[in-house]
CSV table of C-alpha atoms in Angstrom, one decimal:
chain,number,residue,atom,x,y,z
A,23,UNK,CA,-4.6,-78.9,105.5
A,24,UNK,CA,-2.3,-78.1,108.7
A,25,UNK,CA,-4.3,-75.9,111.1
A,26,UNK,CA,-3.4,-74.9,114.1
A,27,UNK,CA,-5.6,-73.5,117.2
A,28,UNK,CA,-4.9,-70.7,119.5
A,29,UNK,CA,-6.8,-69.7,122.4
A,30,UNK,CA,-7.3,-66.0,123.7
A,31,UNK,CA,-5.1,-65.6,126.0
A,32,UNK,CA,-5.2,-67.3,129.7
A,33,UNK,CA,-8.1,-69.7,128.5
A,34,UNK,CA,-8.5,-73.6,128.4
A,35,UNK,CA,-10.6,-75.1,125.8
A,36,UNK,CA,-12.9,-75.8,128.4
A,37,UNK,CA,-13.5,-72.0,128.6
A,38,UNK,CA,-15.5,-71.7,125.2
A,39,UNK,CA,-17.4,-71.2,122.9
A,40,UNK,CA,-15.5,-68.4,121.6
A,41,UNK,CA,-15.7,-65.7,119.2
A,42,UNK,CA,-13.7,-67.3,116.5
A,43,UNK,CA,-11.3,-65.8,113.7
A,44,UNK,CA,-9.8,-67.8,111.1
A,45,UNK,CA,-5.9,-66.5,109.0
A,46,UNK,CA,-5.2,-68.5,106.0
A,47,UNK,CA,-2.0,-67.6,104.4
A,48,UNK,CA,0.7,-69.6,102.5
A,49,UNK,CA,3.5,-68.0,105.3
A,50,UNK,CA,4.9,-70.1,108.1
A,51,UNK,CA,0.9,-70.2,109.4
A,52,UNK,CA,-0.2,-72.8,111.7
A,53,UNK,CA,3.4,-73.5,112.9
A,54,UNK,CA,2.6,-74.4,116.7
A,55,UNK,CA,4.7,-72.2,118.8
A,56,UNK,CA,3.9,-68.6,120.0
A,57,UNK,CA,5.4,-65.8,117.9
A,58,UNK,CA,5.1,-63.2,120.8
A,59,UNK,CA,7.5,-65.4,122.7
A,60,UNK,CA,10.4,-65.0,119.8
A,61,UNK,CA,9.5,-61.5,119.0
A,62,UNK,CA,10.4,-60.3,122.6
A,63,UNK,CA,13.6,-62.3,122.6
A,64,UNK,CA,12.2,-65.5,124.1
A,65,UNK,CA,13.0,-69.0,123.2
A,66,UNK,CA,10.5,-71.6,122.2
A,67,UNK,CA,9.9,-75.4,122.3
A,68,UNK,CA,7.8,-75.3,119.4
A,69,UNK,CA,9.1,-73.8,115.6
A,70,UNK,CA,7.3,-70.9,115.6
A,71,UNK,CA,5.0,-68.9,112.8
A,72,UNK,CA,6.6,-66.1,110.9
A,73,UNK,CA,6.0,-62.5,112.1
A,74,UNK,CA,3.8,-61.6,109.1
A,75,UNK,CA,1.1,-63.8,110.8
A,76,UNK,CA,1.0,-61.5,113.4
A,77,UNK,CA,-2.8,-60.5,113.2
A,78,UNK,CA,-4.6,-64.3,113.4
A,79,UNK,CA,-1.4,-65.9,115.7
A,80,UNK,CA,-0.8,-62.9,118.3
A,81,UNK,CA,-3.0,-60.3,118.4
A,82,UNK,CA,-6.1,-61.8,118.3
A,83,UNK,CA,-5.9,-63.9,121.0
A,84,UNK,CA,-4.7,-60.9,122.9
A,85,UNK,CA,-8.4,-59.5,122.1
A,86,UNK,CA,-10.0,-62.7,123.5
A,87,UNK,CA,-10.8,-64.5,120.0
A,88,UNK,CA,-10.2,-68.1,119.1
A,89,UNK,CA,-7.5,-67.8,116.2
A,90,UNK,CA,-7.4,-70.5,114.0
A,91,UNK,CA,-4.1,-70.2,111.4
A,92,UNK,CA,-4.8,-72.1,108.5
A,93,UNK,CA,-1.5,-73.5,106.3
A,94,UNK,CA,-2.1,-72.9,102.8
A,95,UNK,CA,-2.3,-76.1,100.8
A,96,UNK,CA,1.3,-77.2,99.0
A,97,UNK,CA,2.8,-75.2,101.9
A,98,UNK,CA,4.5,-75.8,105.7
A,99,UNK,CA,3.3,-78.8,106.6
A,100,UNK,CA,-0.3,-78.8,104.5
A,101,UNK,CA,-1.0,-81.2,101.6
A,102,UNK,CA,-1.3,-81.3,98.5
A,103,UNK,CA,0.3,-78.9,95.5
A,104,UNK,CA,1.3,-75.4,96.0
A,105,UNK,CA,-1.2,-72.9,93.1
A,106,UNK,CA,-0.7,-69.5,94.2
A,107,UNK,CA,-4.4,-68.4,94.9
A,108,UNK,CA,-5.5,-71.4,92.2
A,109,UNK,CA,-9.4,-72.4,92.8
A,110,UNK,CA,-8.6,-75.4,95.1
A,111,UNK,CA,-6.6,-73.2,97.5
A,112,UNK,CA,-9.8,-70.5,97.7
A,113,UNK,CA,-12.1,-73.2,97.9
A,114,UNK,CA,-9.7,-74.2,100.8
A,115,UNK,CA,-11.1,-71.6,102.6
A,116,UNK,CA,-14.5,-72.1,102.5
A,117,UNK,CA,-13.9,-75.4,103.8
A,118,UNK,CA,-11.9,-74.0,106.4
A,119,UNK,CA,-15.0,-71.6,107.6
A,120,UNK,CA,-17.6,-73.9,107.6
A,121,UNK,CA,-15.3,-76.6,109.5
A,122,UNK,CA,-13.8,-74.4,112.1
A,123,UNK,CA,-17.6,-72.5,112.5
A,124,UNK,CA,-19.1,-76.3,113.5
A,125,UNK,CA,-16.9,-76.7,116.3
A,126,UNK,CA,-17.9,-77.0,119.6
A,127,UNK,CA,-15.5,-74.3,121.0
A,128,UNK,CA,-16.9,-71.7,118.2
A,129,UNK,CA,-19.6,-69.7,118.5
A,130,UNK,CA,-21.0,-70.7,115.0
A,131,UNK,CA,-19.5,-68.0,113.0
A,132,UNK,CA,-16.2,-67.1,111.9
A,133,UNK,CA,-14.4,-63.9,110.8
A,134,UNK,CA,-11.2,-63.7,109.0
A,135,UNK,CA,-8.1,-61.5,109.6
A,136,UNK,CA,-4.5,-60.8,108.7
A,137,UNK,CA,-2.3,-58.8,106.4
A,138,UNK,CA,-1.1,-58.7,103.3
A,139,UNK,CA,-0.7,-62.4,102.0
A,140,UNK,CA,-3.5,-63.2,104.4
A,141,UNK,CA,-5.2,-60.3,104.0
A,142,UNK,CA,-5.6,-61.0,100.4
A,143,UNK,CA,-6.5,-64.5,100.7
A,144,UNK,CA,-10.0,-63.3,102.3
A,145,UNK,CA,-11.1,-62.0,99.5
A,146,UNK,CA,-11.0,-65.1,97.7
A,147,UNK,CA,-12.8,-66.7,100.8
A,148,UNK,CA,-15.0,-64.2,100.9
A,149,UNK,CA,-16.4,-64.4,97.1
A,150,UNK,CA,-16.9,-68.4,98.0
A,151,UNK,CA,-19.7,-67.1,100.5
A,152,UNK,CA,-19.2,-69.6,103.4
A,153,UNK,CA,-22.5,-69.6,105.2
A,154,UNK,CA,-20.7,-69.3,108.2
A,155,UNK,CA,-19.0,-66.1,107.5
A,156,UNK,CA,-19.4,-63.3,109.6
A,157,UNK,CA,-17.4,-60.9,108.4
A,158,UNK,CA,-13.6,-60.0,107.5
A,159,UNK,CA,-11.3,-57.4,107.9
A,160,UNK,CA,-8.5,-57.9,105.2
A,161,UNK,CA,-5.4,-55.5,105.5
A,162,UNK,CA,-3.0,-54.1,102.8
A,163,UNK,CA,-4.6,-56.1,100.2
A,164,UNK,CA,-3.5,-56.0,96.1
A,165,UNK,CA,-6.8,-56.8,93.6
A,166,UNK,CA,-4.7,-57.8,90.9
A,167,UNK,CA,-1.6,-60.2,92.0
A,168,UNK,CA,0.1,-61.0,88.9
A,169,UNK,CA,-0.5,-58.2,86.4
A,170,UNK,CA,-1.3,-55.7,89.0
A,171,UNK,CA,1.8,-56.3,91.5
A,172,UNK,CA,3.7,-58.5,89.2
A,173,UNK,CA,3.6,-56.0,86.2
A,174,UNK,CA,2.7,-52.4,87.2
A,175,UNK,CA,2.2,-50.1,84.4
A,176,UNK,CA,2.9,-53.2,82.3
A,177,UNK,CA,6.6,-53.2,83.4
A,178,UNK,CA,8.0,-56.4,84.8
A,179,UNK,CA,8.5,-56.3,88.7
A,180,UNK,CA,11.6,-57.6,89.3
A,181,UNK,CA,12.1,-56.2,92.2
A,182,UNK,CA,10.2,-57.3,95.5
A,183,UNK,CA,7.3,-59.0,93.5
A,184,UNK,CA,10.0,-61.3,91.7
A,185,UNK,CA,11.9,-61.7,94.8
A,186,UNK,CA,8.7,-62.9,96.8
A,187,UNK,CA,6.8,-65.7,94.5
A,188,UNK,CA,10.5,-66.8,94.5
A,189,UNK,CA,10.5,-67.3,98.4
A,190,UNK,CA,6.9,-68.9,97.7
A,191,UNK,CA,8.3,-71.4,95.4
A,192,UNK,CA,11.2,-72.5,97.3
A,193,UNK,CA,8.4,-72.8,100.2
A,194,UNK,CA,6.8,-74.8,98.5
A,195,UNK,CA,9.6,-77.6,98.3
A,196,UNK,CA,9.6,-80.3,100.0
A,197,UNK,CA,10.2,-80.7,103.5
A,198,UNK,CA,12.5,-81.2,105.5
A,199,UNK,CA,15.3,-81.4,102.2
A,200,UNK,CA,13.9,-78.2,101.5
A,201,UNK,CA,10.4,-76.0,102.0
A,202,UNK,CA,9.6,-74.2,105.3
A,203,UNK,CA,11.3,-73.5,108.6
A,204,UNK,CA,8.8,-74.9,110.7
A,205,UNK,CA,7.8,-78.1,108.2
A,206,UNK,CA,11.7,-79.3,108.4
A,207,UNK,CA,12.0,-78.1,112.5
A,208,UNK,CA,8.2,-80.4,112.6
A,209,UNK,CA,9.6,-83.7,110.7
A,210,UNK,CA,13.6,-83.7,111.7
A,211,UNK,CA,13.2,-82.5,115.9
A,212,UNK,CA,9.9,-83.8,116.4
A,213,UNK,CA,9.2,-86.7,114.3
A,214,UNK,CA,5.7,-85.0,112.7
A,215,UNK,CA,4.7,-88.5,110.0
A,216,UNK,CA,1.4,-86.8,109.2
A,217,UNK,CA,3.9,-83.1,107.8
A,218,UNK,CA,6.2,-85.7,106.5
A,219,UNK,CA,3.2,-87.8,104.6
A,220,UNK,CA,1.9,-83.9,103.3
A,221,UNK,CA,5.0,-83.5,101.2
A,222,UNK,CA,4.4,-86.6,98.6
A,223,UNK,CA,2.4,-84.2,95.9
A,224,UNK,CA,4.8,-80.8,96.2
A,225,UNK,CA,6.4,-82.4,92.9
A,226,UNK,CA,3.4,-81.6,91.3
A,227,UNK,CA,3.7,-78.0,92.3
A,228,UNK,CA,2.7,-75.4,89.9
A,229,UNK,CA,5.9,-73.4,88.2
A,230,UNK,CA,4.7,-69.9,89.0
A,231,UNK,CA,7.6,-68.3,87.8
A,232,UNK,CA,7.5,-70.0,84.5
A,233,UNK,CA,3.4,-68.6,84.7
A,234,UNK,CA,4.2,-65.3,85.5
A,235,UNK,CA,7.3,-65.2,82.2
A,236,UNK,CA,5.5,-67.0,79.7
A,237,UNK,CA,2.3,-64.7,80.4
A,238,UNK,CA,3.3,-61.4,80.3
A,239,UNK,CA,-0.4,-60.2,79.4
A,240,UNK,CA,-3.9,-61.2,81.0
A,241,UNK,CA,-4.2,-64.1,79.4
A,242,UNK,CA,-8.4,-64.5,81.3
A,243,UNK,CA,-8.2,-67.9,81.7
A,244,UNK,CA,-4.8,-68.0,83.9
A,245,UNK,CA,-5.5,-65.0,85.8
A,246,UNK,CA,-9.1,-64.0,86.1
A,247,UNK,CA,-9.5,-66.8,88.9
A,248,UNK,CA,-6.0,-65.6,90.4
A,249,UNK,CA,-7.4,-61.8,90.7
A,250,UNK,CA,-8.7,-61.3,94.1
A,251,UNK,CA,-10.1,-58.0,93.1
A,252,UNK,CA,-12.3,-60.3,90.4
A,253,UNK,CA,-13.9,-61.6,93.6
A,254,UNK,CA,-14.9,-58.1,95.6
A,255,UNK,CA,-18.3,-58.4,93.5
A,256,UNK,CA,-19.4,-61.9,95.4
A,257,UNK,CA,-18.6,-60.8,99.1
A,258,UNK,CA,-22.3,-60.5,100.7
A,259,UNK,CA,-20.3,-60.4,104.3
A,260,UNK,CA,-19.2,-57.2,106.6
A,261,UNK,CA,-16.0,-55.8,105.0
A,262,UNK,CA,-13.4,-53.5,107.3
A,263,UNK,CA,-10.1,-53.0,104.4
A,264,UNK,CA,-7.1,-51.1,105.1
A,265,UNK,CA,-4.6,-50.0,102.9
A,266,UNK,CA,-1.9,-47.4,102.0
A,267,UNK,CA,-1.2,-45.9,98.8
A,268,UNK,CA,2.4,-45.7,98.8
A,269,UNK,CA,2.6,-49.5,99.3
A,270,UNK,CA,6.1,-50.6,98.8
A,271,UNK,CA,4.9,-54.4,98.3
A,272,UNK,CA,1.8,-54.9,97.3
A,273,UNK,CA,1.2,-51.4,95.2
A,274,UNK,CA,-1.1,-49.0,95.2
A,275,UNK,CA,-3.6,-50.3,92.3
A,276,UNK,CA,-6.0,-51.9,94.9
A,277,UNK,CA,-8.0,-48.7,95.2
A,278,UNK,CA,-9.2,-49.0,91.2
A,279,UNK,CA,-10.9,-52.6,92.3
A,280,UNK,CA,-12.9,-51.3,95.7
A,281,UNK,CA,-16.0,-50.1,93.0
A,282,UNK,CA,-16.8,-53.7,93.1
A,283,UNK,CA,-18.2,-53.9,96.5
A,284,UNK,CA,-20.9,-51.2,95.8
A,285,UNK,CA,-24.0,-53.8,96.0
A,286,UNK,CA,-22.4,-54.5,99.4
A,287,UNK,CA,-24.2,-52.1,101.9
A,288,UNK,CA,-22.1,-53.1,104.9
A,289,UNK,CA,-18.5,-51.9,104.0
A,290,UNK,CA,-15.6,-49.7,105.7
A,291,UNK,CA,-12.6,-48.7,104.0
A,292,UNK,CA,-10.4,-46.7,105.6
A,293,UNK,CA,-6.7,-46.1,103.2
A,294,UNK,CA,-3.5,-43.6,104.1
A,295,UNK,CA,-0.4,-42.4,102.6
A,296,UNK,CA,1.8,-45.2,103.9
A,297,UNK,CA,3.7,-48.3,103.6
A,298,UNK,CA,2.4,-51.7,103.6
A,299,UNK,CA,2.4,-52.4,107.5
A,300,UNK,CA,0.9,-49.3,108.5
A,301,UNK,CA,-2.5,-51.4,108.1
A,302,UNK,CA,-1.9,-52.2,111.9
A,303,UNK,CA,-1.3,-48.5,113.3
A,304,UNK,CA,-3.0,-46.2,115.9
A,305,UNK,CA,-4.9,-44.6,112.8
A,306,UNK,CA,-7.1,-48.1,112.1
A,307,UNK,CA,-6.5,-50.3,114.9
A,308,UNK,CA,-9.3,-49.3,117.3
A,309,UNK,CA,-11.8,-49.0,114.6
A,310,UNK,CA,-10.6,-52.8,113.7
A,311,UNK,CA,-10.9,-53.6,117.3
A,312,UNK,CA,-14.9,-52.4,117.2
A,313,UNK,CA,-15.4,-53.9,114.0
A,314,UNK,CA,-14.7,-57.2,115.1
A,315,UNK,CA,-16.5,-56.7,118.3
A,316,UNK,CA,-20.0,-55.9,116.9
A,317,UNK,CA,-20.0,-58.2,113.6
A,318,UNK,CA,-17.7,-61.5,114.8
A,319,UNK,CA,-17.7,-61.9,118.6
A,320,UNK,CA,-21.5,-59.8,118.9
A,321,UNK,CA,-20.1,-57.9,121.9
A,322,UNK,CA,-20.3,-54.4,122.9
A,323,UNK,CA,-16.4,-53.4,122.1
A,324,UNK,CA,-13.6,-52.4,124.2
A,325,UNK,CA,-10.1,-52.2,123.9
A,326,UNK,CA,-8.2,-54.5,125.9
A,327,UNK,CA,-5.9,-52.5,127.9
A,328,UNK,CA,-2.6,-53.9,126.4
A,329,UNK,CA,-3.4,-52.0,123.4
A,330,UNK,CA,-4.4,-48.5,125.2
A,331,UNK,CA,-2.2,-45.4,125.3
A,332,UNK,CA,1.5,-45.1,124.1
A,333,UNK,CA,3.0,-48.2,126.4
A,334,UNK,CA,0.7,-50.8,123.5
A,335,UNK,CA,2.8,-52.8,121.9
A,336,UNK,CA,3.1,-51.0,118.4
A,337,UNK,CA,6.1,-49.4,119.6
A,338,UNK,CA,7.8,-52.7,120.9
A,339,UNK,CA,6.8,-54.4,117.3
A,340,UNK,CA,7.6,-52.4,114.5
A,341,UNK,CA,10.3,-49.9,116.1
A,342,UNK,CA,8.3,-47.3,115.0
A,343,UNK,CA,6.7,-43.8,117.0
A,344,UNK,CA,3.0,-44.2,117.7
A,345,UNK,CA,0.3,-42.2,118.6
A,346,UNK,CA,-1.2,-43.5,121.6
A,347,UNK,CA,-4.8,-46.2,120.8
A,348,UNK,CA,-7.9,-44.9,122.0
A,349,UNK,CA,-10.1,-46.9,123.7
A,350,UNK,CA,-13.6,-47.4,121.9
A,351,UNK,CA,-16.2,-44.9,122.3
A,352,UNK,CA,-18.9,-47.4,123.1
A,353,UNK,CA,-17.4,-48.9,126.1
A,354,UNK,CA,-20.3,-49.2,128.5
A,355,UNK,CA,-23.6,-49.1,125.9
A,356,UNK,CA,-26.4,-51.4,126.9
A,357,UNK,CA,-25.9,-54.4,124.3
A,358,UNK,CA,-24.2,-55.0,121.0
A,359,UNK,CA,-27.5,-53.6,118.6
A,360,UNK,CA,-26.7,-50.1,120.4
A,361,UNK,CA,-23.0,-50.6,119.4
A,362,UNK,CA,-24.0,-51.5,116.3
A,363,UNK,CA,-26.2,-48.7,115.8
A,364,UNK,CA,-23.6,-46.5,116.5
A,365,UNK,CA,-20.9,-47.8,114.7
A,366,UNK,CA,-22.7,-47.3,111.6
A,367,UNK,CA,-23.9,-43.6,112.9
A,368,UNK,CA,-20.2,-42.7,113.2
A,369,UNK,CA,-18.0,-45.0,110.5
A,370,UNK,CA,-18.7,-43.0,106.2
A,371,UNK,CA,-18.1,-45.8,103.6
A,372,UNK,CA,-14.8,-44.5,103.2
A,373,UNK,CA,-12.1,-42.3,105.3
A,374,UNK,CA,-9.2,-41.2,103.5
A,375,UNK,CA,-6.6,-40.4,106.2
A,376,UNK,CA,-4.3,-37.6,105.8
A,377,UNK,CA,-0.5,-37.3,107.0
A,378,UNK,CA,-0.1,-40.4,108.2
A,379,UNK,CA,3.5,-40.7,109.8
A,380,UNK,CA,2.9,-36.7,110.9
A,381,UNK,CA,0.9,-37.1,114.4
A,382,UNK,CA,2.0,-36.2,117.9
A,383,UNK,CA,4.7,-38.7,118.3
A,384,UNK,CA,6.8,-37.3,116.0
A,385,UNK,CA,8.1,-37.2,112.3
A,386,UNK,CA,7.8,-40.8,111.2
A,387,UNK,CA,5.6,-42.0,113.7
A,388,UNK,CA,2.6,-44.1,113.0
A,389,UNK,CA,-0.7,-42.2,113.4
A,390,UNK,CA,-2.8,-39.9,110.8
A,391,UNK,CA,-3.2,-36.4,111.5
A,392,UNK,CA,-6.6,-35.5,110.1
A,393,UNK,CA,-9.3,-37.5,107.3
A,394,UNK,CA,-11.7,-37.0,104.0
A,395,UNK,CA,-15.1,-38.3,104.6
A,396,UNK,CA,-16.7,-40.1,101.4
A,397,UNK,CA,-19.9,-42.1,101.3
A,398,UNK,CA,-18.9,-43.9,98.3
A,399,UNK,CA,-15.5,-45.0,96.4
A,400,UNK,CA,-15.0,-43.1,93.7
A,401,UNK,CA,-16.3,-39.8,96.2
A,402,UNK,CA,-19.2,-39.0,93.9
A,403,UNK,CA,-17.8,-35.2,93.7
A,404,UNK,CA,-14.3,-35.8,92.7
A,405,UNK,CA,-13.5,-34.5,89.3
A,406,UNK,CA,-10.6,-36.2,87.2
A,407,UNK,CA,-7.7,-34.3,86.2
A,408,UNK,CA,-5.1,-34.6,83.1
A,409,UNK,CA,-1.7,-33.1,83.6
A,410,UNK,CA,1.0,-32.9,81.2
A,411,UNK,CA,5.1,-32.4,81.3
A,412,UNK,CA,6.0,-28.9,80.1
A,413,UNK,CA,9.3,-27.9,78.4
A,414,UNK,CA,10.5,-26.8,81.7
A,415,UNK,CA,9.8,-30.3,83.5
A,416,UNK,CA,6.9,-29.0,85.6
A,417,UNK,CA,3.3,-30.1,85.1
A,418,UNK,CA,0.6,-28.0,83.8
A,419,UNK,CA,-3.0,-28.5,82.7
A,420,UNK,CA,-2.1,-27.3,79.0
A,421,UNK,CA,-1.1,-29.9,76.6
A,422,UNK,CA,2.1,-28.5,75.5
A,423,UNK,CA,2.5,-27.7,71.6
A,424,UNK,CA,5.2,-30.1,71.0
A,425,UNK,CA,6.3,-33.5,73.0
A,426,UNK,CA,9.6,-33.3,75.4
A,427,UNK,CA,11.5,-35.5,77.7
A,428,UNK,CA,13.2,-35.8,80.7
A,429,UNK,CA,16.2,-38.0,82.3
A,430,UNK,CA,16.0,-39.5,85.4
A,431,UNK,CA,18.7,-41.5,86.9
A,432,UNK,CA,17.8,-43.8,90.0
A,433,UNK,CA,20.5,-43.0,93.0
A,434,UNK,CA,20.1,-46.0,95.1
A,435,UNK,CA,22.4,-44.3,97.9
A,436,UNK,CA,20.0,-41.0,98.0
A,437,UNK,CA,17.7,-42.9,100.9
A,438,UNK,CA,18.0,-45.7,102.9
A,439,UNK,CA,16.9,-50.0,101.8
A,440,UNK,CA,14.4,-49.1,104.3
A,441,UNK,CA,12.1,-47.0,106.5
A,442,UNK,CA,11.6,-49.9,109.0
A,443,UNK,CA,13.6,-50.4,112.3
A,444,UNK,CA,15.6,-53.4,112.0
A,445,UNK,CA,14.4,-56.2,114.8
A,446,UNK,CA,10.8,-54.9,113.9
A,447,UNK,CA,8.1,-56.9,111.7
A,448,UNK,CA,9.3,-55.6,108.5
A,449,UNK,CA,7.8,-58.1,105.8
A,450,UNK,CA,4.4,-59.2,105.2
């Protein structure tokens, strides 16, 4: 498995130990070089890793963490054959904790961070229960993959899901003929044998499209091990999820799955209207930040001042209005249990944040304008609703007397492709 190690920022191995956090993901992951560099129009000598891995391979170092971004097996330069989220890949990560946790430049226990595709892969890493876990902080997550994302509603996605386990497959192709970016840029301008030796089992790569057509239905013994929402009930570590309801690429079914982390005492789930990279917004980050703090590094938290008022780099990243980061509130307490203490005093089980995209910078701008308060997921005093279509096309409470139906025509020219900036980091 290709790993590769990034230090906090300005440090020499020499330096440590370090708080450590770990990013497993089947993107361009542990390719060597440093995104930041290419995402601010620098060049690099090294291929670099794709922009979705932004969490593990640029922001956290940026916080002062050891990052360690883990390739996904059958993938970039990794051995052995690609299984999207198949048990040797989770059990991957349980390796991967316990092996980066016993080195000498980690302090002994390991979080695990990122978004979307590595945000999902922690909850498989999770349910192993590495001993060495401290805690993770997975971000625009799905629970359910391939019938969840794949078929919503029991309809075929052929539309972004379809379009991405494609880009997964022809990833997962051997390099450099074919496969990733930075696996070809490692073998043909660098002469990498050991990526080059990695690709001799991708012919035994799983067809997941043929998977995914052929098994239109849960069929349990395909998918049950493939549904990271199937291993929320194992997590015993710290939990911190984010996630949006309008989620353009993952979905919004995740919430139905977050009832299976109720035995867990120590979890924080904080979702928003939104789209799937508002994970990493003013709303969420500094609460992140704190989380990490207390229950990975065991330090009294503070936001690093890159990250403080509206010159952090949100802006610069996504082309997006942000509200300005606040610094943590516990700046200055005596040690890391009175952190601790109050984290838990301040942070309900749940926040539900309101008019996200509605704040002070502006229509469109990231930031939440005002939050529900739950101390459990379902709220214990929300009361389901049935609604039904009326004659007139409006929804009412009364079933009508007889059934009716409505047209609706899909005007692709009525918005734009996207909501995104272009240049920004528009696909995890």
């Amino acid at each position: 498995i290709a790993m590769t190690l990034r230090l906090p920022a300005g440090k020499d191995i020499e330096d440590g130990p370090f708080p450590t956090v770990i990013e497993h993901s089947g993107y361009g992951t542990a390719a060597p070089g440093n995104l930041l560099t290419t995402l601010f129009g620098g060049s690099s000598d090294l291929p670099t890793p794709d922009g979705a891995t932004i969490v593990g391979s640029a922001l956290a170092p940026l916080l002062d963490y050891a990052s360690v971004s883990v390739q996904m097996r059958g993938s970039g330069c990794s051995g052995g054959a690609y299984d999207l989220f198949g048990l040797p890949t989770t059990y991957d990560g349980y390796d991967a904790v316990e092996a980066v946790a016993a080195q000498d430049w980690s302090k002994g226990k390991v979080g695990l961070v990122g978004i979307s595709y590595s945000g999902i892969s922690q909850l498989f890493m999770a349910g192993t229960r590495p001993p060495s876990l401290a805690a993770l902080a997975p971000m625009s997550v799905t629970t359910d993959i391939y019938n969840g994302t794949g078929y919503p509603g029991g309809i075929f996605n052929s539309g972004f899901a379809l379009s991405w386990v494609k880009d997964r497959v022809s990833d997962s192709q051997p390099a450099p003929e074919g496969g990733q970016r930075w696996a070809r840029e490692m073998i043909n301008d660098l002469g990498d044998t050991k990526c080059l030796d990695n690709q001799k089992l991708r012919l035994q790569t799983l067809d997941v499209l043929d998977l995914i057509e052929t098994n239109p239905f849960r069929t349990p013994l395909l998918f049950y091990q493939r549904a990271p929402g199937r291993w929320l009930k194992r997590i015993q570590a710290p939990v911190f999820l984010t996630g949006q309801y309008q989620d353009e690429q993952t979905g919004g079914n995740f919430p139905h799955a977050l009832s299976r982390l109720e035995d867990n005492e120590d979890v924080w789930i904080s979702m928003q209207n939104g789209v799937h990279n508002d994970s990493i917004s003013p709303s969420t980050i500094t609460q992140w930040i704190e989380f990490l703090e207390i229950f990975v590094a065991k330090e009294v938290p503070e936001v690093p001042a890159i990250f403080v008022g509206p010159a952090s780099p949100f802006k610069a990243l996504f082309g997006s209005r942000s509200d300005a980061v606040e610094q943590s509130d516990y700046v200055g307490l005596s040690d890391v249990a009175a952190a601790e203490s109050a984290f838990r005093g301040d942070n309900p089980r749940v926040k539900l944040l309101m008019e996200n995209g509605a704040g002070p910078s502006g229509s469109g701008g990231l930031g939440a304008t005002w939050q529900m308060r739950s101390a459990a997921w379902p709220p214990r005093n929300a009361k389901p609703r049935t609604w039904y279509l009326g004659d007139d096309g409006g929804l009412g409470s009364g079933k009508p007397a007889r059934r009716s139906a409505e047209k609706y025509t899909a005007d692709p020219a009525a918005r734009p492709l996207t909501n995104l900036a272009s240049g920004g980091v528009n696909s995890p």
